[in-house]
Amino acid sequence: MKFGTKAIHAGQEPDPTTGAVMTPIYQTSTFWQASPGKHQGYAYARGKNPTRSALEKCLAELEGAKYGLCFSSGMGSIDAVVKLLRPGDEVITGDDLYGGTYRMFTKVFAHFGLVFHFIDMKNPENIRKHITSKTKMIWLETPTNPTMQIIDIEACAVIAKEHKLILAVDNTFASPYLQNPLALGADIVMHSVTKYIGGHSDVIMGALCLNDEKLYTELAFIHNSCGATPGPMDSFLVLRGIKTLHLRMERHCLNGRIIAEYLKTHPKIDKLYWPGFPDHPNHAIAKKQMRDFGGMISFSLKGNKQEDAFRLASSMKVFTLAESLGGVESLINHPATMTHASIPKAEREHAGVTDSLLRLSVGIEDVTDLLADLKQALDA
Ligand SMILES: *Cc1c(COP(=O)(O)O)cnc(C)c1O
């Protein structure tokens, strides 16, 4: 089956008891047992709930995976992956990470004796220099947030296999429609389902998809033991959102391209980050590993003044000034003070997150209105 068909049908069949075409919201915490231990596959909803099971199956199919696990947030899913490790273990990760991931690594797990190396992964050979006998995992994001670096997943997978490291990829920015890391050799794919997969800015959720049975057993154990599992209503909302993922992504990409090309010629724009430009440093890799280039665009302003960025962000009328991304509506965000405020200034500036940097999540509105909005704000 092709992607759009899976998005609508995978994991979902008419309900056997009533024939309901849509997966019911099984709003129950516990399940009847005929005699102790004798149940119909469901005992207690932290471990398993039928609405969530349908969603986990659907997500796994979209990523070409055997297994899916849904969490109550993207962070909850990252937390579970890190808990595969033991004190003293080392992780190699990128120098341009989602702010919350950076915060969890440095402010939570560093206290448990885990060591994180934040390195430039644009050239994967760089990874080799940081591998020690303690290295257990490579954690990467591509495209990165917010400077849209592209990391070569296949090249990282070769290095991970050579050294028997777990390769985990945060695939939030691409969505399973644009990129499937498992097919490129990754071991675990992570999603903030909150973003493109949910797609309507009304649910917080995370997910992991993977093929390895042993790794799945360990993660499912952590999932149930630590308990960051989502409820049935949220699972239903995401199942509903996924049905249009392929259509939404097509429009995000189309609108993203038109807006990136408009910004490219604007005299007030300094740096512009979008992987679809032929002069993007890793454009060839983006072309190789992604179906299209997505609707995430970042740019800085000439003069690099925070007040200019603030003025622009506040004067947008169709774009909403808010954190998050991947919903049907267009958003604008000031990473340095919003999504990436927890990263020290020197580090974030090194990664290109300067005072005037703004990030757009281009929605699926009529692009004429989005262009007019940017024009009125930039030319004011
Ligand atoms: C939002 C986000 C997360 C965290 O997900 P939540 O659902 O907000 O917990 C992780 N990685 C990336 C790239 C994100 O954009």
Short mmCIF file of C-alpha atoms and ligand atoms in Angstrom, two decimals:
data_model
loop_
_atom_site.label_atom_id
_atom_site.label_comp_id
_atom_site.label_asym_id
_atom_site.label_seq_id
_atom_site.Cartn_x
_atom_site.Cartn_y
_atom_site.Cartn_z
CA MET A 1 0.00 0.00 0.00
CA LYS A 2 1.10 3.54 -0.74
CA PHE A 3 1.56 6.23 1.90
CA GLY A 4 -1.79 8.02 1.47
CA THR A 5 -3.72 4.75 1.73
CA LYS A 6 -1.81 3.71 4.85
CA ALA A 7 -2.39 7.15 6.40
CA ILE A 8 -6.13 6.52 6.16
CA HIS A 9 -6.38 2.78 6.81
CA ALA A 10 -3.31 1.38 8.61
CA GLY A 11 -4.10 -0.18 11.99
CA GLN A 12 -7.81 0.53 11.58
CA GLU A 13 -10.65 -1.82 10.81
CA PRO A 14 -14.39 -1.54 11.47
CA ASP A 15 -14.97 -2.21 15.17
CA PRO A 16 -15.83 -5.93 15.51
CA THR A 17 -18.55 -5.41 18.13
CA THR A 18 -20.53 -2.59 16.48
CA GLY A 19 -19.15 -2.09 12.97
CA ALA A 20 -18.10 1.50 13.83
CA VAL A 21 -15.93 2.66 10.94
CA MET A 22 -13.91 5.06 13.08
CA THR A 23 -11.77 3.57 15.84
CA PRO A 24 -13.73 3.98 19.09
CA ILE A 25 -12.29 6.00 21.98
CA TYR A 26 -11.87 3.26 24.57
CA GLN A 27 -12.20 5.56 27.57
CA THR A 28 -11.40 2.94 30.19
CA SER A 29 -8.45 2.46 32.51
CA THR A 30 -9.02 -1.26 33.10
CA PHE A 31 -10.38 -4.36 31.38
CA TRP A 32 -12.44 -7.34 32.55
CA GLN A 33 -10.65 -10.64 33.12
CA ALA A 34 -12.61 -13.94 32.97
CA SER A 35 -10.22 -15.41 35.51
CA PRO A 36 -6.99 -13.86 36.83
CA GLY A 37 -4.69 -13.21 33.86
CA LYS A 38 -7.30 -14.34 31.32
CA HIS A 39 -8.19 -11.22 29.33
CA GLN A 40 -8.60 -10.30 25.68
CA GLY A 41 -5.15 -8.78 25.24
CA TYR A 42 -5.86 -5.71 27.36
CA ALA A 43 -5.49 -5.61 31.16
CA TYR A 44 -4.65 -2.06 32.29
CA ALA A 45 -4.56 0.99 30.02
CA ARG A 46 -1.09 2.25 30.97
CA GLY A 47 0.25 -0.88 29.33
CA LYS A 48 -2.15 -1.06 26.41
CA ASN A 49 -5.35 0.59 25.21
CA PRO A 50 -7.11 -0.38 21.94
CA THR A 51 -7.34 3.20 20.59
CA ARG A 52 -3.65 3.68 21.25
CA SER A 53 -2.82 0.28 19.73
CA ALA A 54 -4.53 1.31 16.46
CA LEU A 55 -2.47 4.50 16.38
CA GLU A 56 0.78 2.68 17.19
CA LYS A 57 0.15 0.28 14.30
CA CYS A 58 -0.66 3.13 11.95
CA LEU A 59 2.50 5.10 12.84
CA ALA A 60 4.67 1.99 12.55
CA GLU A 61 3.34 1.37 9.03
CA LEU A 62 3.95 4.97 8.00
CA GLU A 63 7.60 4.66 9.10
CA GLY A 64 7.98 1.19 7.53
CA ALA A 65 8.52 -0.21 11.06
CA LYS A 66 7.43 -3.39 12.81
CA TYR A 67 6.72 -1.65 16.12
CA GLY A 68 5.28 1.66 17.30
CA LEU A 69 4.99 3.11 20.80
CA CYS A 70 3.08 6.28 21.63
CA PHE A 71 4.01 8.56 24.53
CA SER A 72 2.24 11.41 26.26
CA SER A 73 4.72 13.88 24.68
CA GLY A 74 7.68 13.97 22.35
CA MET A 75 9.89 14.55 25.40
CA GLY A 76 8.38 11.47 27.06
CA SER A 77 9.51 9.39 24.09
CA ILE A 78 13.06 10.82 24.15
CA ASP A 79 13.20 10.18 27.92
CA ALA A 80 12.40 6.49 27.28
CA VAL A 81 15.18 6.17 24.69
CA VAL A 82 17.78 7.70 27.02
CA LYS A 83 16.69 5.26 29.75
CA LEU A 84 18.09 2.45 27.59
CA LEU A 85 21.51 3.71 28.77
CA ARG A 86 23.45 3.23 32.01
CA PRO A 87 25.57 5.67 34.08
CA GLY A 88 28.89 6.33 32.34
CA ASP A 89 27.50 5.72 28.85
CA GLU A 90 28.17 8.37 26.22
CA VAL A 91 25.92 9.83 23.55
CA ILE A 92 27.06 11.70 20.46
CA THR A 93 24.55 14.27 19.32
CA GLY A 94 24.24 17.39 17.16
CA ASP A 95 25.09 20.98 18.00
CA ASP A 96 21.72 22.27 16.74
CA LEU A 97 19.07 20.37 18.68
CA TYR A 98 15.51 21.05 19.74
CA GLY A 99 15.90 23.20 22.90
CA GLY A 100 13.92 20.77 25.06
CA THR A 101 16.12 17.85 24.02
CA TYR A 102 19.25 19.83 24.86
CA ARG A 103 17.72 20.78 28.22
CA MET A 104 16.81 17.17 29.06
CA PHE A 105 20.27 15.90 28.13
CA THR A 106 22.20 18.60 30.02
CA LYS A 107 19.93 19.40 32.97
CA VAL A 108 18.38 16.01 33.73
CA PHE A 109 20.39 13.08 32.40
CA ALA A 110 23.85 14.60 32.90
CA HIS A 111 23.06 14.29 36.66
CA PHE A 112 22.62 10.54 36.23
CA GLY A 113 26.17 10.13 34.95
CA LEU A 114 25.44 10.14 31.23
CA VAL A 115 27.83 12.06 29.00
CA PHE A 116 26.63 13.97 25.93
CA HIS A 117 28.88 15.28 23.16
CA PHE A 118 27.28 18.08 21.12
CA ILE A 119 29.11 18.10 17.81
CA ASP A 120 28.87 19.34 14.23
CA MET A 121 27.32 16.42 12.34
CA LYS A 122 27.11 18.07 8.92
CA ASN A 123 30.11 15.96 8.02
CA PRO A 124 29.38 12.55 9.61
CA GLU A 125 33.08 11.65 9.64
CA ASN A 126 33.28 14.12 12.53
CA ILE A 127 31.38 11.56 14.64
CA ARG A 128 34.29 9.12 14.56
CA LYS A 129 36.54 11.56 16.46
CA HIS A 130 34.18 11.45 19.45
CA ILE A 131 33.60 7.71 19.71
CA THR A 132 35.09 6.09 22.82
CA SER A 133 34.67 2.66 24.40
CA LYS A 134 31.76 4.19 26.39
CA THR A 135 29.81 5.49 23.40
CA LYS A 136 26.44 3.77 23.10
CA MET A 137 24.21 6.01 21.04
CA ILE A 138 24.06 8.59 18.29
CA TRP A 139 21.09 10.95 18.59
CA LEU A 140 20.40 13.12 15.60
CA GLU A 141 17.83 15.50 14.18
CA THR A 142 17.46 16.31 10.50
CA PRO A 143 16.45 18.85 9.32
CA THR A 144 17.64 20.54 12.49
CA ASN A 145 15.71 23.03 14.49
CA PRO A 146 15.89 25.95 13.71
CA THR A 147 18.76 26.26 11.21
CA MET A 148 17.67 23.43 8.89
CA GLN A 149 21.01 21.65 8.78
CA ILE A 150 20.76 18.36 6.92
CA ILE A 151 22.52 15.36 8.42
CA ASP A 152 23.28 12.33 6.23
CA ILE A 153 21.34 9.55 8.00
CA GLU A 154 22.74 6.74 5.84
CA ALA A 155 26.36 7.80 6.49
CA CYS A 156 25.66 8.02 10.25
CA ALA A 157 24.09 4.55 10.15
CA VAL A 158 27.26 3.09 8.61
CA ILE A 159 29.34 4.52 11.48
CA ALA A 160 26.78 3.39 14.08
CA LYS A 161 26.85 -0.18 12.73
CA GLU A 162 30.66 -0.30 12.65
CA HIS A 163 30.79 0.61 16.34
CA LYS A 164 27.58 -1.16 17.43
CA LEU A 165 25.91 2.09 18.48
CA ILE A 166 22.18 2.72 18.58
CA LEU A 167 21.24 5.32 15.97
CA ALA A 168 18.15 7.28 16.99
CA VAL A 169 16.69 9.94 14.68
CA ASP A 170 14.27 12.69 15.68
CA ASN A 171 12.16 12.81 12.49
CA THR A 172 9.75 15.50 13.70
CA PHE A 173 10.65 18.18 11.14
CA ALA A 174 10.38 15.89 8.13
CA SER A 175 7.41 13.73 9.21
CA PRO A 176 7.17 10.16 7.91
CA TYR A 177 5.80 11.54 4.65
CA LEU A 178 9.10 13.19 3.73
CA GLN A 179 11.69 10.89 5.29
CA ASN A 180 11.92 7.34 6.70
CA PRO A 181 15.13 6.96 8.76
CA LEU A 182 14.72 3.21 9.41
CA ALA A 183 15.01 2.55 5.66
CA LEU A 184 18.30 4.50 5.76
CA GLY A 185 19.70 2.33 8.55
CA ALA A 186 18.54 4.02 11.77
CA ASP A 187 17.50 1.84 14.73
CA ILE A 188 14.90 4.12 16.32
CA VAL A 189 12.76 6.89 14.84
CA MET A 190 11.31 9.44 17.23
CA HIS A 191 8.48 11.89 16.54
CA SER A 192 6.95 14.77 18.34
CA VAL A 193 3.49 13.72 17.13
CA THR A 194 2.37 17.13 18.43
CA LYS A 195 3.71 18.64 15.21
CA TYR A 196 3.03 17.48 11.61
CA ILE A 197 1.58 14.05 12.44
CA GLY A 198 -1.16 15.44 14.72
CA GLY A 199 -1.20 18.45 12.44
CA HIS A 200 -3.93 20.52 14.10
CA SER A 201 -2.14 21.99 17.14
CA ASP A 202 -4.57 20.32 19.53
CA VAL A 203 -2.62 17.37 20.99
CA ILE A 204 0.72 16.83 22.75
CA MET A 205 2.13 13.38 21.93
CA GLY A 206 5.32 11.54 21.07
CA ALA A 207 6.15 8.27 19.33
CA LEU A 208 8.93 5.79 18.67
CA CYS A 209 9.02 3.44 15.68
CA LEU A 210 11.51 0.60 15.28
CA ASN A 211 12.19 -2.85 13.84
CA ASP A 212 14.51 -4.54 16.34
CA GLU A 213 12.57 -6.89 18.63
CA LYS A 214 15.02 -6.76 21.54
CA LEU A 215 15.14 -2.99 21.53
CA TYR A 216 11.34 -2.89 21.27
CA THR A 217 10.95 -5.20 24.28
CA GLU A 218 13.23 -2.95 26.34
CA LEU A 219 11.45 0.22 25.25
CA ALA A 220 7.99 -1.26 25.82
CA PHE A 221 9.13 -2.21 29.33
CA ILE A 222 10.32 1.37 30.02
CA HIS A 223 7.10 2.72 28.44
CA ASN A 224 4.90 0.75 30.83
CA SER A 225 7.23 1.02 33.86
CA CYS A 226 7.78 4.78 33.67
CA GLY A 227 4.27 5.48 32.41
CA ALA A 228 4.46 8.42 29.98
CA THR A 229 1.60 6.96 27.95
CA PRO A 230 -1.11 8.98 26.17
CA GLY A 231 -4.85 8.68 26.72
CA PRO A 232 -7.44 7.31 24.27
CA MET A 233 -8.95 10.69 23.37
CA ASP A 234 -5.57 12.04 22.27
CA SER A 235 -4.91 8.82 20.37
CA PHE A 236 -8.21 9.25 18.54
CA LEU A 237 -7.44 12.89 17.65
CA VAL A 238 -4.09 11.86 16.17
CA LEU A 239 -5.64 8.98 14.19
CA ARG A 240 -8.05 11.55 12.77
CA GLY A 241 -5.25 14.02 12.02
CA ILE A 242 -3.09 11.43 10.25
CA LYS A 243 -5.77 10.78 7.64
CA THR A 244 -4.76 13.98 5.85
CA LEU A 245 -1.00 13.89 6.59
CA HIS A 246 0.00 13.30 2.96
CA LEU A 247 -2.28 16.07 1.65
CA ARG A 248 -1.16 18.52 4.32
CA MET A 249 2.51 17.77 3.72
CA GLU A 250 2.15 18.36 -0.02
CA ARG A 251 0.72 21.81 0.66
CA HIS A 252 3.24 22.61 3.42
CA CYS A 253 6.01 21.86 0.91
CA LEU A 254 4.42 23.85 -1.91
CA ASN A 255 3.72 26.90 0.27
CA GLY A 256 7.16 26.57 1.88
CA ARG A 257 8.88 26.69 -1.49
CA ILE A 258 6.97 29.78 -2.64
CA ILE A 259 7.70 31.63 0.61
CA ALA A 260 11.38 30.62 0.69
CA GLU A 261 11.79 31.91 -2.86
CA TYR A 262 10.07 35.19 -1.98
CA LEU A 263 12.28 35.71 1.10
CA LYS A 264 15.42 34.96 -0.90
CA THR A 265 15.05 38.14 -2.92
CA HIS A 266 13.98 40.40 -0.04
CA PRO A 267 16.55 43.13 0.77
CA LYS A 268 15.94 42.98 4.57
CA ILE A 269 16.77 39.27 4.88
CA ASP A 270 20.30 38.32 5.85
CA LYS A 271 20.63 34.52 6.22
CA LEU A 272 17.91 32.23 4.92
CA TYR A 273 17.70 28.58 5.93
CA TRP A 274 15.68 26.15 3.79
CA PRO A 275 17.09 22.84 2.48
CA GLY A 276 15.42 23.17 -0.93
CA PHE A 277 17.88 25.80 -2.20
CA PRO A 278 20.62 24.33 -4.42
CA ASP A 279 23.19 26.42 -2.48
CA HIS A 280 22.12 24.94 0.91
CA PRO A 281 25.31 23.24 2.20
CA ASN A 282 23.76 19.75 2.25
CA HIS A 283 21.12 20.16 -0.45
CA ALA A 284 22.29 17.02 -2.26
CA ILE A 285 21.77 14.93 0.87
CA ALA A 286 18.36 16.50 1.47
CA LYS A 287 17.44 15.52 -2.10
CA LYS A 288 18.70 11.99 -1.53
CA GLN A 289 16.98 11.27 1.79
CA MET A 290 13.81 13.42 1.67
CA ARG A 291 10.83 13.34 -0.72
CA ASP A 292 10.54 17.13 -0.64
CA PHE A 293 11.89 19.98 1.48
CA GLY A 294 9.09 20.80 3.91
CA GLY A 295 7.53 23.98 5.19
CA MET A 296 10.01 25.00 7.88
CA ILE A 297 12.04 28.12 7.04
CA SER A 298 14.27 30.29 9.23
CA PHE A 299 15.80 33.66 8.44
CA SER A 300 17.77 36.42 10.12
CA LEU A 301 17.52 40.13 9.44
CA LYS A 302 20.23 42.48 8.21
CA GLY A 303 21.66 44.39 11.17
CA ASN A 304 20.77 41.46 13.48
CA LYS A 305 18.67 43.49 15.93
CA GLN A 306 16.33 41.68 18.30
CA GLU A 307 13.90 44.61 18.30
CA ASP A 308 13.54 44.38 14.50
CA ALA A 309 12.72 40.67 14.80
CA PHE A 310 10.25 41.36 17.61
CA ARG A 311 8.57 44.13 15.59
CA LEU A 312 8.25 41.88 12.57
CA ALA A 313 6.92 38.91 14.56
CA SER A 314 4.34 41.07 16.34
CA SER A 315 3.08 42.72 13.16
CA MET A 316 2.15 39.47 11.39
CA LYS A 317 -1.60 39.04 10.94
CA VAL A 318 -2.09 35.61 9.35
CA PHE A 319 1.04 34.02 10.86
CA THR A 320 0.49 33.59 14.62
CA LEU A 321 3.36 34.35 16.99
CA ALA A 322 3.60 31.11 18.96
CA GLU A 323 5.85 28.17 19.78
CA SER A 324 5.37 24.80 18.05
CA LEU A 325 5.11 23.92 14.36
CA GLY A 326 3.57 21.54 11.88
CA GLY A 327 -0.07 22.55 12.28
CA VAL A 328 -2.40 23.60 9.48
CA GLU A 329 -1.99 27.25 10.56
CA SER A 330 1.14 29.28 9.90
CA LEU A 331 3.25 30.19 12.93
CA ILE A 332 6.20 32.50 13.51
CA ASN A 333 8.61 32.02 16.39
CA HIS A 334 11.65 33.84 17.80
CA PRO A 335 13.91 30.90 18.76
CA ALA A 336 16.42 32.86 20.87
CA THR A 337 13.75 33.93 23.38
CA MET A 338 11.14 31.20 22.84
CA THR A 339 11.89 27.60 21.75
CA HIS A 340 15.66 27.86 22.29
CA ALA A 341 15.81 30.15 25.33
CA SER A 342 17.25 27.35 27.48
CA ILE A 343 20.44 27.19 25.37
CA PRO A 344 23.30 29.47 26.55
CA LYS A 345 23.77 32.54 24.29
CA ALA A 346 27.27 31.65 23.08
CA GLU A 347 26.20 28.14 22.14
CA ARG A 348 23.03 29.16 20.37
CA GLU A 349 24.80 31.91 18.43
CA HIS A 350 27.44 29.43 17.37
CA ALA A 351 24.60 27.33 15.92
CA GLY A 352 23.19 30.36 14.06
CA VAL A 353 20.38 31.11 16.54
CA THR A 354 21.09 34.84 16.55
CA ASP A 355 19.02 37.67 18.06
CA SER A 356 17.20 38.43 14.80
CA LEU A 357 16.55 34.84 13.74
CA LEU A 358 12.89 34.03 13.10
CA ARG A 359 11.43 30.62 12.31
CA LEU A 360 8.36 30.08 10.16
CA SER A 361 6.16 27.03 10.22
CA VAL A 362 4.41 27.56 6.91
CA GLY A 363 0.83 26.32 7.14
CA ILE A 364 -1.60 25.20 4.46
CA GLU A 365 -3.55 28.45 4.06
CA ASP A 366 -3.85 30.16 0.68
CA VAL A 367 -0.26 31.13 -0.06
CA THR A 368 -1.31 34.51 -1.51
CA ASP A 369 -2.44 35.58 1.95
CA LEU A 370 0.76 34.29 3.55
CA LEU A 371 2.90 36.23 1.06
CA ALA A 372 0.86 39.41 1.56
CA ASP A 373 1.26 39.05 5.33
CA LEU A 374 5.04 38.69 5.12
CA LYS A 375 5.20 41.60 2.68
CA GLN A 376 3.23 43.98 4.91
CA ALA A 377 5.36 43.07 7.94
CA LEU A 378 8.75 43.22 6.17
CA ASP A 379 8.04 46.42 4.23
CA ALA A 380 6.43 48.30 7.14
C1 LIG B 1 8.51 19.72 19.73
C2 LIG B 1 9.69 18.90 19.49
C3 LIG B 1 10.10 17.94 20.42
C4 LIG B 1 9.37 17.73 21.74
O1 LIG B 1 8.08 17.22 21.55
P1 LIG B 1 6.85 17.55 22.54
O2 LIG B 1 5.72 16.85 21.86
O3 LIG B 1 6.71 19.03 22.58
O4 LIG B 1 7.20 16.99 23.87
C5 LIG B 1 11.22 17.19 20.12
N1 LIG B 1 11.91 17.36 18.97
C6 LIG B 1 11.55 18.29 18.06
C7 LIG B 1 12.35 18.44 16.81
C8 LIG B 1 10.44 19.09 18.27
O5 LIG B 1 10.10 20.02 17.38
#
